[in-house]
Coordinates of C-alpha atoms in Angstrom, one line a residue:
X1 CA 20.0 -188.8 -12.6
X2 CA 18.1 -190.9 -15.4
X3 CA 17.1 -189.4 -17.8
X4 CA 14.4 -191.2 -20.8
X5 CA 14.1 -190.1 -24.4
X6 CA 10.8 -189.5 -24.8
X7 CA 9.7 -190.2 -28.8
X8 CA 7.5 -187.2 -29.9
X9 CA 3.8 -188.0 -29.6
X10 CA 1.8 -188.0 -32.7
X11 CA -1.6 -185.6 -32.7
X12 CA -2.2 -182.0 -32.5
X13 CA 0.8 -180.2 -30.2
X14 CA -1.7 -179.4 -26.6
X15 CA -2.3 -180.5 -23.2
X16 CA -3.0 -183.8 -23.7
X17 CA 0.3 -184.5 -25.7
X18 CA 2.6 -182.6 -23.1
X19 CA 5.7 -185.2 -21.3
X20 CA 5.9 -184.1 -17.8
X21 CA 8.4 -185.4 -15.9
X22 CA 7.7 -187.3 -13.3
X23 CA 10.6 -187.5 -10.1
X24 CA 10.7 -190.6 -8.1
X25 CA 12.6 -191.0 -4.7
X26 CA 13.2 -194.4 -2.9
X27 CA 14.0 -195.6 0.6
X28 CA 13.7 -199.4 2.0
X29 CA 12.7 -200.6 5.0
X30 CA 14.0 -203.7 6.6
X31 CA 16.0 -205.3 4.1
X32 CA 17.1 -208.5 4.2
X33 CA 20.8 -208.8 5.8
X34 CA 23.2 -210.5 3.0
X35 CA 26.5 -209.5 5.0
X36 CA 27.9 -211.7 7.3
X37 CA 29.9 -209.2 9.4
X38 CA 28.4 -205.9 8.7
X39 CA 24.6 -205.1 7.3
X40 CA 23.9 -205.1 3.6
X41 CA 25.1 -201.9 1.3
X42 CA 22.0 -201.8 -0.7
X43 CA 21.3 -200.0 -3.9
X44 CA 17.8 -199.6 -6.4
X45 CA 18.0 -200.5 -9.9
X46 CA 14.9 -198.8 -11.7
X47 CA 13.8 -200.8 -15.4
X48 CA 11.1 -199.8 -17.7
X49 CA 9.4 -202.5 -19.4
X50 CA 10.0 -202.1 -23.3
X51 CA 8.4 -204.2 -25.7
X52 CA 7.7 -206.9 -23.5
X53 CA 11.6 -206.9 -21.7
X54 CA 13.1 -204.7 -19.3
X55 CA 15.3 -202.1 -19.8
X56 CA 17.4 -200.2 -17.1
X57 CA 16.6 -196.5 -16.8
X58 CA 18.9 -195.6 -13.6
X59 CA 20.7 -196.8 -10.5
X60 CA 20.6 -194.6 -7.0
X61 CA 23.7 -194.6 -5.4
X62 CA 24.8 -197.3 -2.6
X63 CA 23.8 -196.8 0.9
X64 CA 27.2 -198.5 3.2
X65 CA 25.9 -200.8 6.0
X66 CA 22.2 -200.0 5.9
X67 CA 18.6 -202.0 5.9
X68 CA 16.6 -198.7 6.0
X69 CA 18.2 -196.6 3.1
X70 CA 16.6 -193.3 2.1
X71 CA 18.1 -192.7 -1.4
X72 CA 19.8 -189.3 -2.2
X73 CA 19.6 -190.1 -6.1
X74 CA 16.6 -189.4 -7.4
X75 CA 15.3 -191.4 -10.9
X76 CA 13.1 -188.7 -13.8
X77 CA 10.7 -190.5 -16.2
X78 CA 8.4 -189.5 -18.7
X79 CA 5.1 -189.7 -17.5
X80 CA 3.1 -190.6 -20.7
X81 CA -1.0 -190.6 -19.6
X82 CA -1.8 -192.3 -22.8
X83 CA 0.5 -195.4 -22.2
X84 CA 0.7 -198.0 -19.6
X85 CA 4.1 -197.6 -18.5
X86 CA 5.4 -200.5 -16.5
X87 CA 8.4 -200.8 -14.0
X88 CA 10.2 -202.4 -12.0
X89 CA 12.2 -201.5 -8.7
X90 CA 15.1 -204.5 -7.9
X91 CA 17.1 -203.9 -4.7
X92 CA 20.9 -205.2 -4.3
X93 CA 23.3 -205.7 -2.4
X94 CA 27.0 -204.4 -3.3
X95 CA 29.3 -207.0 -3.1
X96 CA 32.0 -205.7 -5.4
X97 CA 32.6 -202.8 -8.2
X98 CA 31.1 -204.5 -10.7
X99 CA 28.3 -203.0 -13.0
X100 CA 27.3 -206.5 -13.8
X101 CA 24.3 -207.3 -11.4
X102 CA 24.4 -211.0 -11.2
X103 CA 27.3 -210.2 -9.2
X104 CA 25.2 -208.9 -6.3
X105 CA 23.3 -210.4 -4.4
X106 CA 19.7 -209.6 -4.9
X107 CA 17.1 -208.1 -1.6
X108 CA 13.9 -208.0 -3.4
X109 CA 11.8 -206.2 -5.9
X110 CA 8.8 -204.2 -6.5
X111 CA 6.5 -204.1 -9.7
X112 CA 4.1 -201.5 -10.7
X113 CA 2.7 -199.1 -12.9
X114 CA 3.9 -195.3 -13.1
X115 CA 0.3 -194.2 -13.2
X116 CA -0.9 -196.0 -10.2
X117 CA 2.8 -194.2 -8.0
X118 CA 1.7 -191.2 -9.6
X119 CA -2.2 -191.5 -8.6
X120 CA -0.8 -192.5 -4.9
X121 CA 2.1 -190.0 -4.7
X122 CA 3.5 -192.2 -1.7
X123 CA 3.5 -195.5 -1.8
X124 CA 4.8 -198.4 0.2
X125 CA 4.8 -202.4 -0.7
X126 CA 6.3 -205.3 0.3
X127 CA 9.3 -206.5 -2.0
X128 CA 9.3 -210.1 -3.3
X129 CA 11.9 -212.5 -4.1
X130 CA 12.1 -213.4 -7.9
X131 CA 9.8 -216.7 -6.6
X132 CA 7.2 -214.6 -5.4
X133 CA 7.6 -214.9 -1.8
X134 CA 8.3 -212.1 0.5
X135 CA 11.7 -210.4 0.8
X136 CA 11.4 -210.8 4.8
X137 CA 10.0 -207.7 6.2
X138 CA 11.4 -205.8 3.5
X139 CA 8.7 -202.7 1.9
X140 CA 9.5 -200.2 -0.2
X141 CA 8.6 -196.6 0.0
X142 CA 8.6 -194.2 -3.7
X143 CA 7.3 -191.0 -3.6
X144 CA 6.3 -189.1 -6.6
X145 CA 7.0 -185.3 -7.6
X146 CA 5.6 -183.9 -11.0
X147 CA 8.6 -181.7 -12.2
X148 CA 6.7 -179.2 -14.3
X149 CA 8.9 -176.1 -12.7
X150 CA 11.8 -176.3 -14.8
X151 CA 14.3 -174.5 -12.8
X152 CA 17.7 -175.3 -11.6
X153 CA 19.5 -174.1 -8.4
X154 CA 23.6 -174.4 -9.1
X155 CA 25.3 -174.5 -5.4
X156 CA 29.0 -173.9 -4.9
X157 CA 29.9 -174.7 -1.2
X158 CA 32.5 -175.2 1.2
X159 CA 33.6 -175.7 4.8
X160 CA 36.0 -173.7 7.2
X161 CA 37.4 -174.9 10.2
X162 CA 34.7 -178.3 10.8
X163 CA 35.0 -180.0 14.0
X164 CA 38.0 -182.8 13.9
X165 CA 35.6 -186.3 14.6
X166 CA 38.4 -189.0 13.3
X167 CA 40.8 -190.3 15.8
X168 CA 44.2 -190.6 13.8
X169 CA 43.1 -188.3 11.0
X170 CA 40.9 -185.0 9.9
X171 CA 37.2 -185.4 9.4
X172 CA 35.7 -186.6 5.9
X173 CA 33.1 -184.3 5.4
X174 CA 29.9 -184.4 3.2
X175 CA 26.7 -182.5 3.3
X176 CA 22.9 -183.8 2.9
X177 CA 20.0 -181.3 1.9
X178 CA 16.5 -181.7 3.2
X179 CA 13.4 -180.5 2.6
X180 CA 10.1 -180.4 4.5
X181 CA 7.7 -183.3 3.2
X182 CA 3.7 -182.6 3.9
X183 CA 3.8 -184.7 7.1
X184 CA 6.7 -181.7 8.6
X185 CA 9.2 -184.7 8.7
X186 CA 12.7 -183.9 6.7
X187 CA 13.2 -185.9 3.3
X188 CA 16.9 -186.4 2.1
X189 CA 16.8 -184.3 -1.4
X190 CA 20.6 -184.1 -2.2
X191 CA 23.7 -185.8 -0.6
X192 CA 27.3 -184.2 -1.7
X193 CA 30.4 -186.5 -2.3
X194 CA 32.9 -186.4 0.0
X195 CA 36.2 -184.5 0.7
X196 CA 39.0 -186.5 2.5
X197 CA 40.8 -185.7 5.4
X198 CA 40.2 -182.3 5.8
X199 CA 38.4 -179.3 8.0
X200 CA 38.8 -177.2 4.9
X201 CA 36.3 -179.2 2.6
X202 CA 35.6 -177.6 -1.2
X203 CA 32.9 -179.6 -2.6
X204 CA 32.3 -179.4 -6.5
X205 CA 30.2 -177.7 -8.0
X206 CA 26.2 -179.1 -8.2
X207 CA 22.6 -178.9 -9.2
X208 CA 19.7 -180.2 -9.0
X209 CA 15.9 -179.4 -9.9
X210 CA 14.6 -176.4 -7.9
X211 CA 11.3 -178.5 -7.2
X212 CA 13.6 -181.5 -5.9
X213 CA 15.3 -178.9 -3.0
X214 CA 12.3 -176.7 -2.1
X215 CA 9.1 -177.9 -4.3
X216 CA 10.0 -174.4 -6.1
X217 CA 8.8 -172.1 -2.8
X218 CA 12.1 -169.9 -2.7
X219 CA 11.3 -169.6 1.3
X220 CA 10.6 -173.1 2.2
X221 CA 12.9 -174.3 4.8
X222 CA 16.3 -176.2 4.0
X223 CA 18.0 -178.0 6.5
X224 CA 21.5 -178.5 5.6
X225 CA 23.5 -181.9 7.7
X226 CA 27.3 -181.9 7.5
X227 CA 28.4 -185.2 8.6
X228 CA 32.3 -187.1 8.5
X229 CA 31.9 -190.2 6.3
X230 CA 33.0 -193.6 8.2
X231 CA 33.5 -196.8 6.0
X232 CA 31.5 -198.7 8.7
X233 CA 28.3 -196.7 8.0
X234 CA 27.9 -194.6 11.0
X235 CA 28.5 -191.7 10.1
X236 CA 29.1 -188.9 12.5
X237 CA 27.1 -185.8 12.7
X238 CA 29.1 -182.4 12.6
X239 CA 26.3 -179.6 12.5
X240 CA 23.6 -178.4 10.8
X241 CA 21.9 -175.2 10.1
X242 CA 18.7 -174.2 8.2
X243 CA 18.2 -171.3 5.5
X244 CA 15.9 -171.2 2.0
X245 CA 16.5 -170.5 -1.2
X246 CA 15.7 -166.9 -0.9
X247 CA 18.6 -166.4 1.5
X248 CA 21.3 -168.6 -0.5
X249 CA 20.3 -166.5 -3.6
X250 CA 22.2 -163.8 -1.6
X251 CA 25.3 -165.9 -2.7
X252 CA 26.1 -163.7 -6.3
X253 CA 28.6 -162.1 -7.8
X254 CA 31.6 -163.0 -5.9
X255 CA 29.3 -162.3 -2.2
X256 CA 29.1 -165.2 -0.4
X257 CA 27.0 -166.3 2.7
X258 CA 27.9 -168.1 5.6
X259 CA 26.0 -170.3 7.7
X260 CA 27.5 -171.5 11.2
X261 CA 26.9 -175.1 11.4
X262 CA 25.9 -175.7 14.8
X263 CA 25.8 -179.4 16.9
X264 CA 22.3 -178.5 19.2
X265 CA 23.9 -181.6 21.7
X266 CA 26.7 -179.5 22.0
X267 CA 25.3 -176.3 22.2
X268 CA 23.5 -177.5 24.8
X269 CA 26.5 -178.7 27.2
X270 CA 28.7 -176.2 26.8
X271 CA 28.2 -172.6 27.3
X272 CA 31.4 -171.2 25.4
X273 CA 30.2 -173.5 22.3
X274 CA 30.0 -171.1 19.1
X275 CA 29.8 -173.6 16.1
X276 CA 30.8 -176.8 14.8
X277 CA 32.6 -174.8 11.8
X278 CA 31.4 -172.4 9.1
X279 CA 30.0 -173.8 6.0
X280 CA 30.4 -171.0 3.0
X281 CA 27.9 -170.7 0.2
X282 CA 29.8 -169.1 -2.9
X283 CA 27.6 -168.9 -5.3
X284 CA 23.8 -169.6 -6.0
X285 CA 22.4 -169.6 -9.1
X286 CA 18.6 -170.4 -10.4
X287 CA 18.6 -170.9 -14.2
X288 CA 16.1 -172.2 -16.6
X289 CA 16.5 -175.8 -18.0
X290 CA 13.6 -175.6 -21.2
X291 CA 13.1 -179.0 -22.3
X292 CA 12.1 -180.1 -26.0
X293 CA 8.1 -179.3 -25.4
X294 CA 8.7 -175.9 -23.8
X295 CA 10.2 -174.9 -27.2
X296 CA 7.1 -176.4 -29.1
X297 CA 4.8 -174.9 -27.1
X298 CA 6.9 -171.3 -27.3
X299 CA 6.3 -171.9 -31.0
X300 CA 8.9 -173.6 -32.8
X301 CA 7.8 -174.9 -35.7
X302 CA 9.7 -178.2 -36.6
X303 CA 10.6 -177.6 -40.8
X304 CA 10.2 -180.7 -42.8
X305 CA 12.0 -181.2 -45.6
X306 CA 12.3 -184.7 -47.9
X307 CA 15.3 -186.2 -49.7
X308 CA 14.9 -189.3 -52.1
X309 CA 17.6 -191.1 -53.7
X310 CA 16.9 -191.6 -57.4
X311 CA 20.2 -193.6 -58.3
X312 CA 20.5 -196.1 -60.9
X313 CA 21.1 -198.9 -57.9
X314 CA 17.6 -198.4 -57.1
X315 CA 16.5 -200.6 -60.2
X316 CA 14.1 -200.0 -62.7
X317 CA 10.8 -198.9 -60.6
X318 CA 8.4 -201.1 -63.1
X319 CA 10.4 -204.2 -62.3
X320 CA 9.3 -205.6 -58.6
X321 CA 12.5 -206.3 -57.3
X322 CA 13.3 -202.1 -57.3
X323 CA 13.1 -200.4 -54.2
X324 CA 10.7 -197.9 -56.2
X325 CA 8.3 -200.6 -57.4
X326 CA 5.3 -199.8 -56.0
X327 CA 3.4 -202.7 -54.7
X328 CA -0.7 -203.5 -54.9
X329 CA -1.1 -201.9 -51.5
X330 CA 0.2 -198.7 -53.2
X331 CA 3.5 -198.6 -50.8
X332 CA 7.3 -199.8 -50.7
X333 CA 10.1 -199.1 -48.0
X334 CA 10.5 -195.4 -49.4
X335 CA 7.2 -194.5 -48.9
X336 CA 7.0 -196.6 -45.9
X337 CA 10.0 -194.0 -44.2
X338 CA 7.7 -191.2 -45.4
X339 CA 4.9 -191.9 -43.7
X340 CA 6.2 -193.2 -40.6
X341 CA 8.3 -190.0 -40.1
X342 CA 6.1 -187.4 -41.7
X343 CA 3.1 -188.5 -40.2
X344 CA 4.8 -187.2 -36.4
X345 CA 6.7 -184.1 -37.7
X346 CA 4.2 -182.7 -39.5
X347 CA 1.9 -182.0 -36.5
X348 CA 4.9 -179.4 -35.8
X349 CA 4.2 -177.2 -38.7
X350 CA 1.4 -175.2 -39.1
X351 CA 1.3 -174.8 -43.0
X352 CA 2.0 -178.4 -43.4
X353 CA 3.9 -177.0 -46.9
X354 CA 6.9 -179.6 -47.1
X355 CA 9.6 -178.9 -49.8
X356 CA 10.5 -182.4 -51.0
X357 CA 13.7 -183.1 -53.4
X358 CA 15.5 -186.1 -55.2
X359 CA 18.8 -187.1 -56.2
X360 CA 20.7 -188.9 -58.5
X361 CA 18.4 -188.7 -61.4
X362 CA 18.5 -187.4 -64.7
X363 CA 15.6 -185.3 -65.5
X364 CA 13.6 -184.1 -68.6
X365 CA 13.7 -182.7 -71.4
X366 CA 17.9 -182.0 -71.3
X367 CA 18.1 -185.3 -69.3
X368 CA 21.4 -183.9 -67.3
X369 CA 21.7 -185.3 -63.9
X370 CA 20.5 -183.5 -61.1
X371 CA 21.4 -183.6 -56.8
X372 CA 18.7 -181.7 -55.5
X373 CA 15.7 -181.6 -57.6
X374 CA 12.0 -181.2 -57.0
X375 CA 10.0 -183.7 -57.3
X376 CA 6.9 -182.2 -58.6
X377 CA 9.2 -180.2 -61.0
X378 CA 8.3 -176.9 -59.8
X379 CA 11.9 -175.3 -58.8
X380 CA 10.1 -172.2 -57.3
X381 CA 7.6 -174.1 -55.0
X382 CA 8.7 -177.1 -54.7
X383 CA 7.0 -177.6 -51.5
X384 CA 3.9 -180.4 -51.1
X385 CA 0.7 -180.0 -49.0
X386 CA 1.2 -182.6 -46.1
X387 CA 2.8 -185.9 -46.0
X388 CA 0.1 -187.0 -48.0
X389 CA 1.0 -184.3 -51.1
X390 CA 4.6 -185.6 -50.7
X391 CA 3.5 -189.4 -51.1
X392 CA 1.3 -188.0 -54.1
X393 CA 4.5 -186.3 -55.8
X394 CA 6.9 -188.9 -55.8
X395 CA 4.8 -191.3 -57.0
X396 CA 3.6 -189.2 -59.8
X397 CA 7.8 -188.5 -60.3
X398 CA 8.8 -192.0 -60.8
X399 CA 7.3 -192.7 -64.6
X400 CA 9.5 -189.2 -65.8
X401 CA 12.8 -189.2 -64.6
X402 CA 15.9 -191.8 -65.3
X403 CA 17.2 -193.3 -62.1
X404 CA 21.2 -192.5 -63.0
X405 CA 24.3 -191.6 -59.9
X406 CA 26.2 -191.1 -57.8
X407 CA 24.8 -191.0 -54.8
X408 CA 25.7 -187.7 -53.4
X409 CA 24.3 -186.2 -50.1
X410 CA 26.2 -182.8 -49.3
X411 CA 23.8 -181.0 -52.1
X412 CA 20.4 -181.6 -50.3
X413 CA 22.2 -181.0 -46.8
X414 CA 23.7 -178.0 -48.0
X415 CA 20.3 -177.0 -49.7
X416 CA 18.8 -177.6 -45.9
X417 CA 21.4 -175.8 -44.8
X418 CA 21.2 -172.9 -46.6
X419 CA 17.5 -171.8 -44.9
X420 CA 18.8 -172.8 -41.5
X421 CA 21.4 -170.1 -42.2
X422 CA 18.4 -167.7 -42.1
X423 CA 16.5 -168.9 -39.3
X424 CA 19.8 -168.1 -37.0
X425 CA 19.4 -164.5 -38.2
X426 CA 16.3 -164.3 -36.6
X427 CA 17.8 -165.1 -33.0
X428 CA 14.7 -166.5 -31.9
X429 CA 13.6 -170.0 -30.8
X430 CA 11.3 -170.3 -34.0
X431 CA 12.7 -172.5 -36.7
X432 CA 14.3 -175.7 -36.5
X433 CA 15.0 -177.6 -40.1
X434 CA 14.6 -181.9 -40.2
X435 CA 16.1 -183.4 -43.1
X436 CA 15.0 -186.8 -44.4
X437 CA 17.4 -188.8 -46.6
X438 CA 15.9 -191.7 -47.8
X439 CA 18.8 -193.9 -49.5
X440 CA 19.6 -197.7 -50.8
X441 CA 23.1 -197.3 -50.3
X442 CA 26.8 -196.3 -50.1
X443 CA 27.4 -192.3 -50.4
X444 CA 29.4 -191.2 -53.5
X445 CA 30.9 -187.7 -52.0
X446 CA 31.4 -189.4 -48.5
X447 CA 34.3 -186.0 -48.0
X448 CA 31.8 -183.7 -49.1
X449 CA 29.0 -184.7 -47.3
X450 CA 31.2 -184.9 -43.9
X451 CA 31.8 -181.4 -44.3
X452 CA 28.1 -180.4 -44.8
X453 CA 26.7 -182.3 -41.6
X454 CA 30.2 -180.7 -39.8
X455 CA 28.6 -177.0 -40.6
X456 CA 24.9 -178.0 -40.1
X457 CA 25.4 -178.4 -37.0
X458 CA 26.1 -175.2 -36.1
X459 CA 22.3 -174.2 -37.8
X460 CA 19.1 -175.1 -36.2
X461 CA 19.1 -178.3 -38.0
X462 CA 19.2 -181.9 -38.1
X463 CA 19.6 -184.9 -40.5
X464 CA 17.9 -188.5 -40.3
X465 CA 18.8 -191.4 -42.7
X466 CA 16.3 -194.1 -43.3
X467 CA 18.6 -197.3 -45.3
X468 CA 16.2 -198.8 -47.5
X469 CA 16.7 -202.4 -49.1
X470 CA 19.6 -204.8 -47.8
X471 CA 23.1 -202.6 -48.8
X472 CA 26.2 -202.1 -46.6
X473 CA 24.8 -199.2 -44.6
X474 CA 28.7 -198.7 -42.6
X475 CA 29.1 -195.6 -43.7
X476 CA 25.9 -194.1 -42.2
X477 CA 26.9 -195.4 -39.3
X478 CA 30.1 -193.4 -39.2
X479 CA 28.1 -190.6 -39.9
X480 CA 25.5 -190.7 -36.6
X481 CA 27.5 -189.6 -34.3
X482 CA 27.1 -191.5 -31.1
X483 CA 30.1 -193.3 -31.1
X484 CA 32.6 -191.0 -32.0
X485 CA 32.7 -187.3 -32.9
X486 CA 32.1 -186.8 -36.7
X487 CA 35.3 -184.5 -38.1
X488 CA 35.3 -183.4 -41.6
X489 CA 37.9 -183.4 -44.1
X490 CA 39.8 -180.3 -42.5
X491 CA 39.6 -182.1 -39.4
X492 CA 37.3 -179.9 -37.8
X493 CA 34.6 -181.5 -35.3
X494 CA 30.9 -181.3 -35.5
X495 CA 29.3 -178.9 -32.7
X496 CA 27.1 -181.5 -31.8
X497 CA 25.4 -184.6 -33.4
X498 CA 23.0 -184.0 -35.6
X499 CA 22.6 -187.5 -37.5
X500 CA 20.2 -190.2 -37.0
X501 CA 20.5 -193.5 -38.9
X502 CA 17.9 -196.2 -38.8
X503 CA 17.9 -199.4 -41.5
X504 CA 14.3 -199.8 -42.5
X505 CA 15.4 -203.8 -43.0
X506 CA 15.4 -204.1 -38.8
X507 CA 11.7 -202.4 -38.7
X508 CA 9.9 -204.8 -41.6
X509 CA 8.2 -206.6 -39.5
X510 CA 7.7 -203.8 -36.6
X511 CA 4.4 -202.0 -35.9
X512 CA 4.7 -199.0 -37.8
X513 CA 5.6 -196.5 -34.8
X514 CA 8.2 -198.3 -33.7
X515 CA 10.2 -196.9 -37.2
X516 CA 8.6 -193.8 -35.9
X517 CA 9.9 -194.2 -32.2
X518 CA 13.4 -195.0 -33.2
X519 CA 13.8 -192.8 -35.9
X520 CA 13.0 -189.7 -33.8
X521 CA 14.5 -190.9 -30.9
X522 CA 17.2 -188.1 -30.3
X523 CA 15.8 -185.3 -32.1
X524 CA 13.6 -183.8 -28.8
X525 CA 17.4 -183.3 -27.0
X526 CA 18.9 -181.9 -30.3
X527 CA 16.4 -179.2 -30.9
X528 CA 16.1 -178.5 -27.3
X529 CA 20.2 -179.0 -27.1
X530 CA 20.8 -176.3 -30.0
X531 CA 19.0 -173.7 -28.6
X532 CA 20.3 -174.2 -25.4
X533 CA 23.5 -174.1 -26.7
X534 CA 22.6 -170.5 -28.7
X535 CA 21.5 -169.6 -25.2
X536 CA 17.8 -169.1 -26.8
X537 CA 15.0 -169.4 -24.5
X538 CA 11.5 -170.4 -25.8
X539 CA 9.4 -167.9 -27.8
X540 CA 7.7 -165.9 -25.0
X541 CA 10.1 -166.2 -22.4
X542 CA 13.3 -164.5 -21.4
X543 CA 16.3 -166.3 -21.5
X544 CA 18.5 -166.1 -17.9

């Protein structure tokens, strides 16, 4: 399944700024024929249009030998009312194992809006050829589901003693699930892989959106298909049997229901005919899947806190060439990060109090260098009445402190750290901490500061990096995560990844929510991730 990031609308946390996810499914109709010997094995590539290119969101699997697929893989988008979102459905043909699609040959494609699927909830079209022409008699059909239910059904299945259908061999079974659409005929929902050579099968483990299986109505009716897989694409049907959600939940705590999978053609020729096998449900489970915004709108407040780098490599703030200079439009990169990230997060908070800190400075009247300082020099309160008051403080900072070194991090992560600490206490979904570094270059106590981001992790916190200016920014690459576990000195590894790193050089000439968009990119699935983790459901709810 695809999954989208979704960037964190700005504006007051309601209604109008709620994601929902939107499910689409896909079958063809009458697809061109690319295969010489057999019929095409198509597949749907789905691309969301992203500042003016496409980008891939998801693939469906490949349907073997077949012009009228029905699409067991099912692509999840964002549905964003307040943006046109484009895409773009491309049908191949699988000629080889290759990701690469030039390598297949194309069938035909399908533009649109999400809004206009969503308005229509079914739609069919006519694909095109990248000329323009038709695609033959080839249409489309997607079909969309809002997925505001947010529950999973878990399945754990297998077969006993399934009718033998190959000749020299076993049978290779698989099963489909299918649901009811609103015109009574059966829509494919879920399609299991399948087990080789056996009458025995143990499928894995799977699951799947409740509303996908049974639009959430624990006694709709299920049908469930077993069929043995042929490589030729006719695959032969073993039995079937129907049941709902209701009766699979029966499946718990080591009690497991059977269902005999019966063949009606057969049933109806012979009179001794019992079954076509047994297929064994071993356990069912629903569970709750809380996304990001369920844990907003449970309560969460997001806590903001700012760290500026006040090193000596920053250059004298009078001079124009220093990062701190502050230009006749009364802004320069650092308070270009604050805004574009403060300005979002701060819709999370309700007191809008924001603690913000610096580092690497030496400060009056002792001048002794200090790591985690406030900026409006008040060490009990240091905290600053919007984005806004934190713009106001550093500028009003600059004149009366010396920009000195190193650069060391692990003091304001720690400091972070250190009120995430509490928040776990409280076992509750109700505090999460975002730290902002804002830095011109390479970390002093790179050991130290390894270590820090290795224990935040385990705390209800994260940490973004904004790279001002043009410095070798390697090392806060190494840090975000999302190549390679981060381990600390002691070779322990980080819980999860909790850094973010964006060079403000490759957003100069961006609209200023783009910054935004990229910078905040992976914090929804980190908060939503370290709850989950904590087993935390939102404020108001009862975790499973």
């Amino acid at each position: 399944m695809a999954y989208t990031v979704s960037p964190t609308s700005g504006g007051s946390v309601g209604p109008q700024y709620c994601v929902t996810k939107v499910e689409l499914s896909v079958s063809g109709e009458n697809l061109l024929d690319r295969d010489v010997t057999s019929k095409s094995d198509p597949f749907c590539v789905l691309f969301l249009e992203v500042n003016g290119r496409w980008s891939e969101i998801g693939r469906t699997e490949t349907a073997v030998n077949n012009l009228n697929p029905v699409f067991g893989v099912k692509f999840v988008i964002d549905y964003h009312f307040e943006e046109i979102q484009k895409l773009k459905f491309a049908l191949f043909d699988q000629d080889k194992s290759s990701t690469q699609l030039y390598e297949h040959d194309f069938l035909g494609e399908f533009t649109c809006t999400l809004g206009v699927i969503v308005s229509s909830k079914k739609l069919t079209r006519p694909l095109v050829l990248g000329n323009g022409k038709p695609a033959g008699k080839g249409a489309i059909t997607i079909t969309a589901q809002e997925l505001s239910d947010n529950r999973v059904i878990a399945l754990t299945m297998c077969g006993r003693k399934l009718d033998k259908k190959d000749f020299f061999g076993k049978s290779d079974p698989y099963l489909e699930f299918h649901k009811q659409g609103h015109d009574g005929k059966w829509m494919l929902v879920h399609r299991t892989e399948v087990i080789k050579n056996t009458l025995d099968p143990v499928w894995k483990p799977f699951s799947m959106p409740l509303v996908s299986l049974c639009n959430g109505d624990v006694e709709k009716s299920i049908k469930v298909m077993c069929f043995d897989y042929d490589n030729d694409g006719g695959h032969d049907f073993i039995g079937e049997f129907q049941t709902t959600v209701s009766k699979m939940c029966e499946a718990q705590n080591s009690a497991e229901v059977e269902f005999e999978c019966i063949n009606p053609k057969k049933q109806k020729k012979k009179k001794s005919y019992k079954n076509s096998g047994i297929i064994i449900l071993k356990s069912c489970k629903i569970a709750r899947d809380y996304s990001f915004l369920d844990y907003i709108l449970g309560g969460c407040q997001l806590m903001f806190t700012v760290g500026i780098d006040f090193t000596a490599s920053n250059g004298n703030p009078r001079d124009p060439s220093s990062l701190h200079y502050i230009n006749p439009m009364g802004t320069n990169e650092y308070l270009a990060a604050i805004w574009a990230v403060g300005q979002i997060i701060q819709d999370y908070d309700t007191d809008k109090m924001f603690p913000a800190l610096g580092f690497g400075a030496q400060l009056p009247p002792d001048w002794k260098v200090s790591h985690e300082f406030a900026i409006n020099f008040n060490p009990t309160n240091p905290f600053c009445s919007g984005v806004e008051g934190i713009a106001e403080a550093y500028s009003a900072c600059l004149p009366h402190i010396r920009f000195y070194g190193p650069t060391n991090f692990s003091p304001i992560i720690n400091h972070v750290a250190r009120f995430a600490a509490q928040a776990v206490q409280q076992e509750v979904a109700a505090q999460y901490f975002i730290l902002l570094i804002i830095t011109d270059g390479v970390i002093s106590d790179m050991d130290e500061t390894r270590h820090a981001i290795v224990q935040a992790a385990k705390l209800p916190m994260s940490v973004i990096i904004v790279g001002v200016g043009n410095a070798d920014f390697a090392a806060m690459e190494f840090l975000d995560g999302d190549n390679r576990i981060l381990r600390s000195y002691t070779g322990e590894e980080a819980a999860r990844d909790i850094v973010q790193f964006v060079p403000f050089r490759d957003f100069r000439n961006a609209p200023k929510e783009t910054l935004a968009k990229s910078v905040l990119a992976e914090l929804p699935q980190q908060v939503a991730q370290y709850f989950k983790q904590r087993n935390l459901a939102p404020c108001g709810t009862q975790a499973e």
